[in-house]
CSV table of N, CA and C in Angstrom, one decimal:
chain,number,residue,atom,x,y,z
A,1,UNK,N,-2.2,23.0,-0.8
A,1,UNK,CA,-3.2,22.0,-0.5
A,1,UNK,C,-3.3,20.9,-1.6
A,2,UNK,N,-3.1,21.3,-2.9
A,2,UNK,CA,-3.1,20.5,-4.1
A,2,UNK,C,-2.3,19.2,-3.9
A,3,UNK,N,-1.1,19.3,-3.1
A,3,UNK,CA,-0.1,18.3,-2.9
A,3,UNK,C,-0.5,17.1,-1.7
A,4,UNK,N,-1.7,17.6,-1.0
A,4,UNK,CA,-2.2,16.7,-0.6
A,4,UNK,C,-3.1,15.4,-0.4
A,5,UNK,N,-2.6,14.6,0.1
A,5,UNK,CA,-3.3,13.1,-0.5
A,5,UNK,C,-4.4,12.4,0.7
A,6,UNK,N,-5.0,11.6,0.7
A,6,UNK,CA,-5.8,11.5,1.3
A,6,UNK,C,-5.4,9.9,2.3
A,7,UNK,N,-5.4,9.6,3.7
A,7,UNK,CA,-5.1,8.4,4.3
A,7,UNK,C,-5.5,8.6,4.9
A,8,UNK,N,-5.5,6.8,5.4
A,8,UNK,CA,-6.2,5.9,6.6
A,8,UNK,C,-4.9,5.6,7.4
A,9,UNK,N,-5.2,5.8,8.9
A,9,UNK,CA,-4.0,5.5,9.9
A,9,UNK,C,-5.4,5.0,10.2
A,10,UNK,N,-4.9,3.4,10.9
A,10,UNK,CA,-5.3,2.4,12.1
A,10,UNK,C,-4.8,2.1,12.9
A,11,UNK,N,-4.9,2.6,14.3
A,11,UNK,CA,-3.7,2.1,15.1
A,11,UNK,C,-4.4,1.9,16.5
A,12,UNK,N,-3.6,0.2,17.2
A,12,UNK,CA,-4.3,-0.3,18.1
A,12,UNK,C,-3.5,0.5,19.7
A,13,UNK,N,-4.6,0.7,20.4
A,13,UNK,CA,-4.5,1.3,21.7
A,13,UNK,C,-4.3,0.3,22.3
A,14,UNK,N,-3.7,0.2,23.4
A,14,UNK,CA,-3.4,-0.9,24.9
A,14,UNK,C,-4.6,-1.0,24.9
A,15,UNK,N,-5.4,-2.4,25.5
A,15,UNK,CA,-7.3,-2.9,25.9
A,15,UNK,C,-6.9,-2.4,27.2
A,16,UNK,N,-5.9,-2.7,28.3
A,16,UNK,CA,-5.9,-2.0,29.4
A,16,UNK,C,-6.0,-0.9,30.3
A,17,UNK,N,-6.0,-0.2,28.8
A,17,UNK,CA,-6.3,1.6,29.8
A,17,UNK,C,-7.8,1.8,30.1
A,18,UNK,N,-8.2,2.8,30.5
A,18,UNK,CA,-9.5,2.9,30.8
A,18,UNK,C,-9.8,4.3,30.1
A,19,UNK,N,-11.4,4.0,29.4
A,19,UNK,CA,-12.0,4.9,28.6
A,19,UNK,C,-11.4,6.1,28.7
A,20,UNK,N,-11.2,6.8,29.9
A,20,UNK,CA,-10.7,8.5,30.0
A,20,UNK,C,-9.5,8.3,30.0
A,21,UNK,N,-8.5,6.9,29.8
A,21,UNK,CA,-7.1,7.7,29.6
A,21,UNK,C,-6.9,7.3,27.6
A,22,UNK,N,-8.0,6.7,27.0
A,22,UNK,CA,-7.9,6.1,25.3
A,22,UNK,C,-8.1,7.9,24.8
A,23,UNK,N,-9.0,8.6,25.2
A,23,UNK,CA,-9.7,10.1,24.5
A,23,UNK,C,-8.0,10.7,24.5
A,24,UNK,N,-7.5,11.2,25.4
A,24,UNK,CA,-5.9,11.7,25.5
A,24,UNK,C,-4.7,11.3,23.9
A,25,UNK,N,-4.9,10.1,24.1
A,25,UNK,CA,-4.3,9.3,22.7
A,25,UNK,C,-5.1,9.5,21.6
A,26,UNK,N,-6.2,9.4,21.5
A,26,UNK,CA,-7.1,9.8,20.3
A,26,UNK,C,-6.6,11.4,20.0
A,27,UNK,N,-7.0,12.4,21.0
A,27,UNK,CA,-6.6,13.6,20.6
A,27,UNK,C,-5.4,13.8,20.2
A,28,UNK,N,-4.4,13.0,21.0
A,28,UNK,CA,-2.8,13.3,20.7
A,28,UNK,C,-2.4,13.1,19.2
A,29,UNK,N,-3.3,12.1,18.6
A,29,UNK,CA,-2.9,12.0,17.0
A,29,UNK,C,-3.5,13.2,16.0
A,30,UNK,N,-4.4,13.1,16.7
A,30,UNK,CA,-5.8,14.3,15.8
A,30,UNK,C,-4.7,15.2,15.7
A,31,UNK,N,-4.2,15.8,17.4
A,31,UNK,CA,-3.3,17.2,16.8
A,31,UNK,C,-2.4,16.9,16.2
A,32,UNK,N,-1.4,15.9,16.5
A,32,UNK,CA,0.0,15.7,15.4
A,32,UNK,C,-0.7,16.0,14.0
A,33,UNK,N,-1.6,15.3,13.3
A,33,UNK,CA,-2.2,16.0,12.2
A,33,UNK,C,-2.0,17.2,11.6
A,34,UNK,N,-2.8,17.6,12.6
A,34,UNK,CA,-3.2,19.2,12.7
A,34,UNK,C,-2.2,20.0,12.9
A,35,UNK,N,-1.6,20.0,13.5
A,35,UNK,CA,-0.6,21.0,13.9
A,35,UNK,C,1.0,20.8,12.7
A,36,UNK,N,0.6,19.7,11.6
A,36,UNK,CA,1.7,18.9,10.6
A,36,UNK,C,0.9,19.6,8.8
A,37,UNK,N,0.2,20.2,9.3
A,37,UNK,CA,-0.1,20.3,7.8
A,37,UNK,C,-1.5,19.7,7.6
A,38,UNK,N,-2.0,18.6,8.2
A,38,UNK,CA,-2.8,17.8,7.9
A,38,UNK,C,-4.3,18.7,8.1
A,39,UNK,N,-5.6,17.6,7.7
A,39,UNK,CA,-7.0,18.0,8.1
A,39,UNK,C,-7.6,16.5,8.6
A,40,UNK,N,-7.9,16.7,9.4
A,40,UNK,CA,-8.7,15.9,9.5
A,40,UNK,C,-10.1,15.4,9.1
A,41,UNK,N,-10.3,14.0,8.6
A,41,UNK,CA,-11.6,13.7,7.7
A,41,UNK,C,-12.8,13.0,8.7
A,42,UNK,N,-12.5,12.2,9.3
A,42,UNK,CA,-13.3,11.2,10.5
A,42,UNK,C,-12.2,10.6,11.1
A,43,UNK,N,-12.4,10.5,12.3
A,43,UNK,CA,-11.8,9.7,13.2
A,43,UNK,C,-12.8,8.5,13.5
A,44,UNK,N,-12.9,7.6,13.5
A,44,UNK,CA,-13.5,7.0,13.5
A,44,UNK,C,-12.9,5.7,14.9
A,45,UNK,N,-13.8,6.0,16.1
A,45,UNK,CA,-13.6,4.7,17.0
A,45,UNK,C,-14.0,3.6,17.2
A,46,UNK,N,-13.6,2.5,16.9
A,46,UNK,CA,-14.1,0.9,16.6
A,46,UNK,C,-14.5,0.5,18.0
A,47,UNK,N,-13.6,0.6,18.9
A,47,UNK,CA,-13.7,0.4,20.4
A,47,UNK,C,-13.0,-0.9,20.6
A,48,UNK,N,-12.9,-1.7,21.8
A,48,UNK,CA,-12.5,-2.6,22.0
A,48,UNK,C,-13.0,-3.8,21.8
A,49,UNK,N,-11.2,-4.7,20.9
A,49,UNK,CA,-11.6,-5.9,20.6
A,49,UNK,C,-10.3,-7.0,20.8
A,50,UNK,N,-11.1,-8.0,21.1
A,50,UNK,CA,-10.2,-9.0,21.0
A,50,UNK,C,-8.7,-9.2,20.5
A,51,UNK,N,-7.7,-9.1,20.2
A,51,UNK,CA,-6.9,-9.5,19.7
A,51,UNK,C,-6.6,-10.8,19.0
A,52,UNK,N,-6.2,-11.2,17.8
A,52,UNK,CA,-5.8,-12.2,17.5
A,52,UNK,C,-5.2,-12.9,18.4
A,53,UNK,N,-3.6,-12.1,18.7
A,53,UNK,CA,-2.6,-12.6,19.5
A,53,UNK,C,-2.4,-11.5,20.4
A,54,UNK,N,-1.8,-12.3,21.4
A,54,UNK,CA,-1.2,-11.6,22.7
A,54,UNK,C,-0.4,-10.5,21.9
A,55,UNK,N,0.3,-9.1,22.7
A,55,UNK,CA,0.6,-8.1,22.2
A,55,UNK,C,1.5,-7.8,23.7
A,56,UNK,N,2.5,-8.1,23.7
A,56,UNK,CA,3.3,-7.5,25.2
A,56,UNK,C,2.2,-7.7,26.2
A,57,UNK,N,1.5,-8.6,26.6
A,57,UNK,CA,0.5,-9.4,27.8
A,57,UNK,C,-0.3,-8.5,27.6
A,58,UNK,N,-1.0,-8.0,26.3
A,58,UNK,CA,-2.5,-7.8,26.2
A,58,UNK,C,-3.1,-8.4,25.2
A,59,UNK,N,-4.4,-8.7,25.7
A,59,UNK,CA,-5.3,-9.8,25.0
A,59,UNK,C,-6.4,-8.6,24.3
A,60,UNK,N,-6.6,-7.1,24.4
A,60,UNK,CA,-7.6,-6.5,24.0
A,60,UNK,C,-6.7,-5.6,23.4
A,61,UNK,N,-7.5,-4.7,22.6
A,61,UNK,CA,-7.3,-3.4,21.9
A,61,UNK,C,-8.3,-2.3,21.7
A,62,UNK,N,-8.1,-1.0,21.8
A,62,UNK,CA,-8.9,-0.4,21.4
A,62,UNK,C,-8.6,0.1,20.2
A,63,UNK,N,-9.1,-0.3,18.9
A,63,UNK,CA,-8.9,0.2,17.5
A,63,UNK,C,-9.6,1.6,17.2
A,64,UNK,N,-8.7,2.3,16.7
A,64,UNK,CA,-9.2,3.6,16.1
A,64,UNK,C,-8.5,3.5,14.4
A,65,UNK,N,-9.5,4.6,13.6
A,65,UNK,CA,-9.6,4.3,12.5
A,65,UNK,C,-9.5,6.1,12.2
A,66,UNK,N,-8.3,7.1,11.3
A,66,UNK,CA,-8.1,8.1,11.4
A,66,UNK,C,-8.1,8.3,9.6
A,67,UNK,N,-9.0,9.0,9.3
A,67,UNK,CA,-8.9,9.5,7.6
A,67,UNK,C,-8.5,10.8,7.7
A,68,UNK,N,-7.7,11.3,6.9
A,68,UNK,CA,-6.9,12.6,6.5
A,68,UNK,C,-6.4,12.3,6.0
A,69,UNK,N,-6.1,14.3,5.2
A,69,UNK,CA,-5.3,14.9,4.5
A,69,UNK,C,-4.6,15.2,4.6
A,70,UNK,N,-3.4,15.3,4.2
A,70,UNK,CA,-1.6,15.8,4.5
A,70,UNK,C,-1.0,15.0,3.6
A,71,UNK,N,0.3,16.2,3.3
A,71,UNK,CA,1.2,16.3,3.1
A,71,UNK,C,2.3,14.7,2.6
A,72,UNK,N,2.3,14.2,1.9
A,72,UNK,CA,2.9,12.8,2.7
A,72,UNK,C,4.4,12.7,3.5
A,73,UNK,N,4.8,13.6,3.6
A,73,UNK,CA,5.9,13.5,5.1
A,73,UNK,C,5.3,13.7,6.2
A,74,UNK,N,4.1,14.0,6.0
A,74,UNK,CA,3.8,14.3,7.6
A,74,UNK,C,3.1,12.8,8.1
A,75,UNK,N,3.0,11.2,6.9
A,75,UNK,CA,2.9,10.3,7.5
A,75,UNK,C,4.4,9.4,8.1
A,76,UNK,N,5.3,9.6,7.8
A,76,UNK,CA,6.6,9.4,8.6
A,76,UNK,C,6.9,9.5,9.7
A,77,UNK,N,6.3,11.0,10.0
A,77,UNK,CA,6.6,11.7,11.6
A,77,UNK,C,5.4,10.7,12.3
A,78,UNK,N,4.4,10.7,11.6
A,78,UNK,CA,3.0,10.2,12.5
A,78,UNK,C,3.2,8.7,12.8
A,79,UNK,N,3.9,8.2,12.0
A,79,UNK,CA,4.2,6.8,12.4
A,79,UNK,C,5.1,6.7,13.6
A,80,UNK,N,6.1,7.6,13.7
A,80,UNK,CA,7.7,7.5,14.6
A,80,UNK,C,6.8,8.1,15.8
A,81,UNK,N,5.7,8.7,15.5
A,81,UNK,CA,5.0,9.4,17.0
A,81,UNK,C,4.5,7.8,17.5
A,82,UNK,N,3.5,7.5,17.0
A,82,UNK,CA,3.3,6.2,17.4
A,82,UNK,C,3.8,5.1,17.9
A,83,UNK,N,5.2,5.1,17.3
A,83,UNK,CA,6.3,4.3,17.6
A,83,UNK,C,6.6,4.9,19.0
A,84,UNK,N,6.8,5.8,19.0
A,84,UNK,CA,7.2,6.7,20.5
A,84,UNK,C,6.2,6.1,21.8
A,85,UNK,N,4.8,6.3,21.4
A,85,UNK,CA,3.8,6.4,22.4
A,85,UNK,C,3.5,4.7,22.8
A,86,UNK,N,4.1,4.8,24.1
A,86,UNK,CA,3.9,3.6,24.9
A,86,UNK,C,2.6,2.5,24.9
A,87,UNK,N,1.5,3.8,24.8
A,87,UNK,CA,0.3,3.4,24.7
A,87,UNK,C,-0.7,2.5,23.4
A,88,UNK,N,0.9,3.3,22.0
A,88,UNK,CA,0.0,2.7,21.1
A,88,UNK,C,0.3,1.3,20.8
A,89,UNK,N,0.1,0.1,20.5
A,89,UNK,CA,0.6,-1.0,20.3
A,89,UNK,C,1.1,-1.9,18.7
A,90,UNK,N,0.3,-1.1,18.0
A,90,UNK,CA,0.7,-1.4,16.4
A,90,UNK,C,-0.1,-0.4,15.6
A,91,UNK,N,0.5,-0.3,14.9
A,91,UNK,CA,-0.4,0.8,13.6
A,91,UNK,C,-0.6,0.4,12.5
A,92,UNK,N,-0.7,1.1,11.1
A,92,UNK,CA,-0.7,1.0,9.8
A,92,UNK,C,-1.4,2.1,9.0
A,93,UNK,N,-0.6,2.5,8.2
A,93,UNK,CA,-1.1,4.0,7.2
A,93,UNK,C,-1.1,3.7,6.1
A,94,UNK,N,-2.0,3.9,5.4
A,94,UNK,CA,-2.7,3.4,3.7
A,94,UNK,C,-2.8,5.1,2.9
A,95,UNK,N,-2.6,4.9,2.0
A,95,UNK,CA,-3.3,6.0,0.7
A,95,UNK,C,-3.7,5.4,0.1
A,96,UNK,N,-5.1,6.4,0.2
A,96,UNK,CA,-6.3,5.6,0.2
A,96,UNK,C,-6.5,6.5,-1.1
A,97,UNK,N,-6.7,5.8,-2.2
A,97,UNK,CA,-7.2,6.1,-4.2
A,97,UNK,C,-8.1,6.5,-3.7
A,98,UNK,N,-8.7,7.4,-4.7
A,98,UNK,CA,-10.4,7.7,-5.1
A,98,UNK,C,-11.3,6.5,-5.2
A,99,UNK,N,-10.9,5.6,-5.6
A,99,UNK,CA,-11.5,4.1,-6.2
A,99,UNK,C,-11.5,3.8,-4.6
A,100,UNK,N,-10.8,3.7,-3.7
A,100,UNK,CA,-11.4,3.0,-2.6
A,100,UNK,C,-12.2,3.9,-1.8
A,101,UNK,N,-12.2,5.1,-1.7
A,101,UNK,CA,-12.6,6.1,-1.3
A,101,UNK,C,-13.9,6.5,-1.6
A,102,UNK,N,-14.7,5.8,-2.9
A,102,UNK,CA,-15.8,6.1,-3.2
A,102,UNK,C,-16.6,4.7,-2.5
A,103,UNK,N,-15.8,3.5,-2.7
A,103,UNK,CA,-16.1,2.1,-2.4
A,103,UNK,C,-16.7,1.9,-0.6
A,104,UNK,N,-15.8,3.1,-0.2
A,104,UNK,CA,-15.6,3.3,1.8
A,104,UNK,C,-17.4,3.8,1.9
A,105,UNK,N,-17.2,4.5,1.2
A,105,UNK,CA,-18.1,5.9,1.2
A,105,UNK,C,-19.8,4.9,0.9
A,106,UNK,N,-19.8,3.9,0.0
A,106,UNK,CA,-20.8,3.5,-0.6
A,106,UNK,C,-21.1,2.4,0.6
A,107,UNK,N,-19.9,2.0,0.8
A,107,UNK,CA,-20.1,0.7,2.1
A,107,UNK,C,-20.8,1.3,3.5
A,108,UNK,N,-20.0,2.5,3.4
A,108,UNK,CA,-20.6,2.9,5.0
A,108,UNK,C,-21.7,3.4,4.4
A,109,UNK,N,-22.6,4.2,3.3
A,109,UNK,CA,-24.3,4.2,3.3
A,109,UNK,C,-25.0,3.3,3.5
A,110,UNK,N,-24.1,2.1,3.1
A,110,UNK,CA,-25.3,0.8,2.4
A,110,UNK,C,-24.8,0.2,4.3
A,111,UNK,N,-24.1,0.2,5.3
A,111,UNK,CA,-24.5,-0.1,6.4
A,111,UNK,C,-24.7,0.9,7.6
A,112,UNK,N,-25.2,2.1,7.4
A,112,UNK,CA,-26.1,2.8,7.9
A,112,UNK,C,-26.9,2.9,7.2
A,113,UNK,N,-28.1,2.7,6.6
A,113,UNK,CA,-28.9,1.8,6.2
A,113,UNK,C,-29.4,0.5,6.5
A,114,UNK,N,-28.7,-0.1,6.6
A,114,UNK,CA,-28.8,-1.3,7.4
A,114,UNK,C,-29.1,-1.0,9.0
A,115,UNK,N,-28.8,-0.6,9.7
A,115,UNK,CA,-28.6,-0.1,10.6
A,115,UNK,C,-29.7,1.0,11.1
A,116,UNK,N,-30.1,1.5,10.5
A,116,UNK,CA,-31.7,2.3,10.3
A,116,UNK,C,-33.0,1.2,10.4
A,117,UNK,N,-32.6,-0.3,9.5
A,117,UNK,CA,-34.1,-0.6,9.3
A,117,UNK,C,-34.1,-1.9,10.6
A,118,UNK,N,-32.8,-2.2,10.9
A,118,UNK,CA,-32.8,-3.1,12.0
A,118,UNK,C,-33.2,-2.3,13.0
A,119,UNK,N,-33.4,-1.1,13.3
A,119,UNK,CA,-33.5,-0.4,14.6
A,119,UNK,C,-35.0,0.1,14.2
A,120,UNK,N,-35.4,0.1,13.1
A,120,UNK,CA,-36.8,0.3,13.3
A,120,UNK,C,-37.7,-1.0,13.5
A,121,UNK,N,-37.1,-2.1,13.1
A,121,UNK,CA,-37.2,-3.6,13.2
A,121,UNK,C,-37.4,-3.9,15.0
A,122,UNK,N,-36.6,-3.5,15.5
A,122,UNK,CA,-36.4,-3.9,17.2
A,122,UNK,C,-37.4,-2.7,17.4
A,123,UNK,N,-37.5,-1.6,17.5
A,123,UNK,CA,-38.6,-0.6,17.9
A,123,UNK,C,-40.2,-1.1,17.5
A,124,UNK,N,-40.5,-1.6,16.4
A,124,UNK,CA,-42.0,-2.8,15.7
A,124,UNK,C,-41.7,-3.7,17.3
A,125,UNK,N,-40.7,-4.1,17.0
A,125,UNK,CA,-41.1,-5.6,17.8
A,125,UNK,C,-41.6,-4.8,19.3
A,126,UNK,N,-40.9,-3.8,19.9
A,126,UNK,CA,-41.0,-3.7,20.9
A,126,UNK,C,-42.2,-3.2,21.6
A,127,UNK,N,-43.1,-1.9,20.3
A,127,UNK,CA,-44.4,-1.8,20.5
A,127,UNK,C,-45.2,-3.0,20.3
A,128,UNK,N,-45.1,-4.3,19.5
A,128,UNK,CA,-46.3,-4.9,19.8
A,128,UNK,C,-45.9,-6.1,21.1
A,129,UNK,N,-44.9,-5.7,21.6
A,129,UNK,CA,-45.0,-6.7,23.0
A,129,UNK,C,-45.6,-6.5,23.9
């Protein structure tokens, strides 16, 4: 376990499929992971968005955002899986330092937090209407 390192895979789903066929693809990577050595940290689902540019005649994407631990061969295979899967349209795998890792960590407090007081903000407004 010592030999393992910590990454971010982002990789864009077809906008075209529909919510119950994106979960199938989500899990398909979770287990390549898992069943590779890996652990998984957050999956994290962005949902669908615009594209910059067209993509083989799609204009949307659904972005997912995968943190884990493994092995670093097991990010090779996970890329060539992706490469395989029809569904996925582009990717990208990072190792991710401790320095950006604590930076992720401090960003996503300080915006749930945010996120807490704007929602107690709309709940004020909504009792005194």
């Amino acid at each position: 376990m010592a030999d393992n390192k910590r990454y971010e895979s982002t990789f864009i789903i077809k906008g075209s499929l529909e919510d119950k066929d994106i979960d199938p693809v989500v899990a398909k990577a979770e287990d390549f992971i898992q069943k590779n050595g890996g652990s998984i940290i957050e999956m994290e689902r962005w949902g669908r968005r615009k594209l910059a540019y067209t993509i083989g005649h799609e204009t949307q994407g659904f972005y997912v955002s995968a943190h884990f631990r493994a092995p670093g061969a097991v990010v090779s295979r996970l890329e060539r899986m992706f490469s395989l899967d029809e569904n996925i349209m582009r990717y990208l795998t990072l190792l991710m330092p401790e320095a950006a890792v604590k930076g992720r960590v401090a960003m996503k407090k300080r915006a749930d937090e945010v996120a807490m007081k704007r929602e107690a903000a709309e709940q004020t407004a909504e009792v005194s209407i």
